[in-house]
Amino acid sequence: MRTNKLRVDIITLFPEVLAPYFQESILRRAQERGSLKVVLHNLREYGEGKHRKVDERPYGGGAGMVLMALPILRAVRDISRAVRVEKKQRKIVILSAKGTQFTQQTAVRWARTLRHLILISGRYEGIDERVKIALRATEISLGPYVLTDGDVAAMAVVSSV
């Protein structure tokens, strides 16, 4: 399916959980061939203060905690600066239960057109809505159910694209 080299950057709170998945089988071989590069980023490295805080109460109110906008925006900024591709060849994706359902058709289209994919793995009650607006990010879901975080969805997206 892959017609060009794809770099995937995944922003997550738990890169150590994802790392083994990308070091095995077909995805490992794709990286060895140079058709895929997966880079994991720990969101805490972009966190606020001494304790690298990345979560807070929702900006507009509501229950639970959301991932803060600023650490995510910093991470995407740094990644985008490091990876030079045309804007139309990069997609920023928020993995969320309320997103548009990810389909095989979408996977095929992305495989043919993208050279850079930034996946933002949600956690807690989600991600500060200002992130989606500021980045003009696409919000996708694996299906009509809720996962504990976006890491499983990130693995599925990379595997299918």
Short mmCIF file of C-alpha atoms in Angstrom, two decimals:
data_model
loop_
_atom_site.label_atom_id
_atom_site.label_comp_id
_atom_site.label_asym_id
_atom_site.label_seq_id
_atom_site.Cartn_x
_atom_site.Cartn_y
_atom_site.Cartn_z
CA MET A 1 0.00 0.00 0.00
CA ARG A 2 2.82 2.45 0.86
CA THR A 3 4.01 4.38 -2.18
CA ASN A 4 6.35 6.81 -0.40
CA LYS A 5 8.40 7.05 2.79
CA LEU A 6 6.27 7.93 5.80
CA ARG A 7 7.43 9.42 9.07
CA VAL A 8 5.02 9.05 11.98
CA ASP A 9 5.52 11.05 15.17
CA ILE A 10 3.38 9.93 18.10
CA ILE A 11 2.90 12.24 21.07
CA THR A 12 1.97 10.18 24.12
CA LEU A 13 2.34 10.02 27.88
CA PHE A 14 3.64 6.45 27.67
CA PRO A 15 6.14 5.97 24.82
CA GLU A 16 7.60 2.96 26.61
CA VAL A 17 4.28 1.14 26.16
CA LEU A 18 4.21 1.77 22.41
CA ALA A 19 7.88 1.16 21.62
CA PRO A 20 7.83 -2.67 21.61
CA TYR A 21 4.94 -2.76 19.13
CA PHE A 22 6.91 -0.86 16.51
CA GLN A 23 10.03 -2.99 17.03
CA GLU A 24 8.44 -6.23 15.84
CA SER A 25 7.23 -7.95 12.69
CA ILE A 26 6.08 -6.04 9.61
CA LEU A 27 6.47 -2.58 11.14
CA ARG A 28 10.05 -3.35 12.15
CA ARG A 29 10.84 -4.55 8.62
CA ALA A 30 9.23 -1.45 7.08
CA GLN A 31 11.49 0.70 9.26
CA GLU A 32 14.55 -1.37 8.34
CA ARG A 33 13.71 -0.92 4.62
CA GLY A 34 13.34 2.82 5.16
CA SER A 35 9.71 3.06 4.04
CA LEU A 36 8.54 3.91 7.58
CA LYS A 37 10.01 5.82 10.48
CA VAL A 38 8.16 5.92 13.81
CA VAL A 39 9.32 8.42 16.44
CA LEU A 40 7.76 8.44 19.92
CA HIS A 41 7.61 11.64 21.98
CA ASN A 42 6.92 11.78 25.70
CA LEU A 43 4.46 14.64 26.25
CA ARG A 44 5.88 15.19 29.75
CA GLU A 45 9.08 16.54 28.18
CA TYR A 46 6.98 19.53 27.08
CA GLY A 47 5.09 19.84 30.39
CA GLU A 48 4.80 22.83 32.71
CA GLY A 49 6.94 23.47 35.77
CA LYS A 50 9.17 21.32 37.91
CA HIS A 51 6.81 18.34 37.74
CA ARG A 52 6.22 18.61 33.97
CA LYS A 53 2.47 18.98 34.39
CA VAL A 54 0.45 18.12 31.26
CA ASP A 55 -3.14 17.97 32.53
CA GLU A 56 -5.69 20.40 33.96
CA ARG A 57 -9.40 20.95 34.34
CA PRO A 58 -11.22 21.69 31.07
CA TYR A 59 -10.89 25.36 30.00
CA GLY A 60 -14.65 25.84 29.62
CA GLY A 61 -15.50 23.81 32.71
CA GLY A 62 -16.66 20.24 33.06
CA ALA A 63 -15.70 17.05 34.82
CA GLY A 64 -12.34 15.34 34.86
CA MET A 65 -8.98 16.37 33.48
CA VAL A 66 -7.82 17.06 29.94
CA LEU A 67 -4.38 17.24 28.40
CA MET A 68 -3.24 20.86 28.37
CA ALA A 69 -2.91 22.77 25.11
CA LEU A 70 0.52 24.32 25.61
CA PRO A 71 2.60 21.13 26.01
CA ILE A 72 0.95 19.61 22.93
CA LEU A 73 1.42 22.77 20.88
CA ARG A 74 5.10 22.89 21.89
CA ALA A 75 5.62 19.27 20.89
CA VAL A 76 3.94 19.72 17.50
CA ARG A 77 5.94 22.91 16.88
CA ASP A 78 9.24 21.17 17.59
CA ILE A 79 8.34 18.12 15.50
CA SER A 80 7.15 20.24 12.56
CA ARG A 81 10.37 22.27 12.61
CA ALA A 82 12.45 19.09 12.57
CA VAL A 83 10.55 17.42 9.71
CA ARG A 84 10.47 19.47 6.54
CA VAL A 85 7.65 18.43 4.20
CA GLU A 86 5.07 20.31 2.17
CA LYS A 87 2.01 21.25 4.21
CA LYS A 88 -0.26 19.07 2.05
CA GLN A 89 1.95 16.04 2.82
CA ARG A 90 1.59 16.42 6.61
CA LYS A 91 -1.46 15.60 8.70
CA ILE A 92 -1.93 16.29 12.39
CA VAL A 93 -4.37 13.86 13.98
CA ILE A 94 -5.99 13.81 17.41
CA LEU A 95 -7.01 10.29 18.42
CA SER A 96 -10.32 10.65 20.24
CA ALA A 97 -13.54 8.73 20.86
CA LYS A 98 -15.56 11.65 19.48
CA GLY A 99 -13.68 11.90 16.18
CA THR A 100 -14.75 10.81 12.71
CA GLN A 101 -14.46 7.05 12.33
CA PHE A 102 -11.17 5.96 10.75
CA THR A 103 -11.77 3.73 7.73
CA GLN A 104 -9.73 1.64 5.32
CA GLN A 105 -10.50 4.23 2.65
CA THR A 106 -8.87 6.91 4.82
CA ALA A 107 -5.87 4.66 5.47
CA VAL A 108 -5.35 4.09 1.73
CA ARG A 109 -5.67 7.80 0.95
CA TRP A 110 -3.16 8.74 3.66
CA ALA A 111 -0.75 6.01 2.51
CA ARG A 112 -0.78 7.46 -0.99
CA THR A 113 -0.55 11.16 -0.14
CA LEU A 114 1.21 11.71 3.19
CA ARG A 115 4.89 11.82 4.04
CA HIS A 116 4.43 12.94 7.65
CA LEU A 117 1.78 12.01 10.19
CA ILE A 118 1.66 13.47 13.70
CA LEU A 119 -0.59 11.46 16.02
CA ILE A 120 -1.65 13.01 19.32
CA SER A 121 -2.72 10.35 21.79
CA GLY A 122 -5.53 11.49 24.06
CA ARG A 123 -5.83 10.54 27.71
CA TYR A 124 -8.14 11.26 30.67
CA GLU A 125 -11.23 13.10 29.43
CA GLY A 126 -9.47 14.10 26.23
CA ILE A 127 -7.46 17.02 24.91
CA ASP A 128 -8.05 20.74 25.36
CA GLU A 129 -10.27 21.76 22.42
CA ARG A 130 -7.99 24.69 21.65
CA VAL A 131 -5.41 22.21 20.31
CA LYS A 132 -7.72 21.07 17.52
CA ILE A 133 -8.51 24.66 16.58
CA ALA A 134 -4.93 25.96 16.76
CA LEU A 135 -3.47 23.08 14.75
CA ARG A 136 -6.42 22.58 12.40
CA ALA A 137 -6.07 18.95 13.38
CA THR A 138 -8.19 16.08 12.14
CA GLU A 139 -9.94 14.20 14.94
CA ILE A 140 -10.43 10.48 14.38
CA SER A 141 -11.82 7.53 16.28
CA LEU A 142 -11.38 3.80 15.70
CA GLY A 143 -15.06 3.17 16.26
CA PRO A 144 -18.16 3.79 18.33
CA TYR A 145 -16.53 2.92 21.64
CA VAL A 146 -14.22 4.50 24.18
CA LEU A 147 -10.63 3.35 24.76
CA THR A 148 -8.59 4.18 27.86
CA ASP A 149 -6.27 6.33 25.74
CA GLY A 150 -5.23 7.02 22.16
CA ASP A 151 -2.22 4.69 22.19
CA VAL A 152 -4.12 1.64 20.91
CA ALA A 153 -5.62 3.82 18.19
CA ALA A 154 -2.15 5.11 17.26
CA MET A 155 -0.91 1.56 16.80
CA ALA A 156 -3.92 0.70 14.62
CA VAL A 157 -3.50 3.80 12.44
CA VAL A 158 0.21 3.20 11.85
CA SER A 159 -0.41 -0.47 11.12
CA SER A 160 -3.07 0.33 8.52
CA VAL A 161 -1.33 3.24 6.81
#
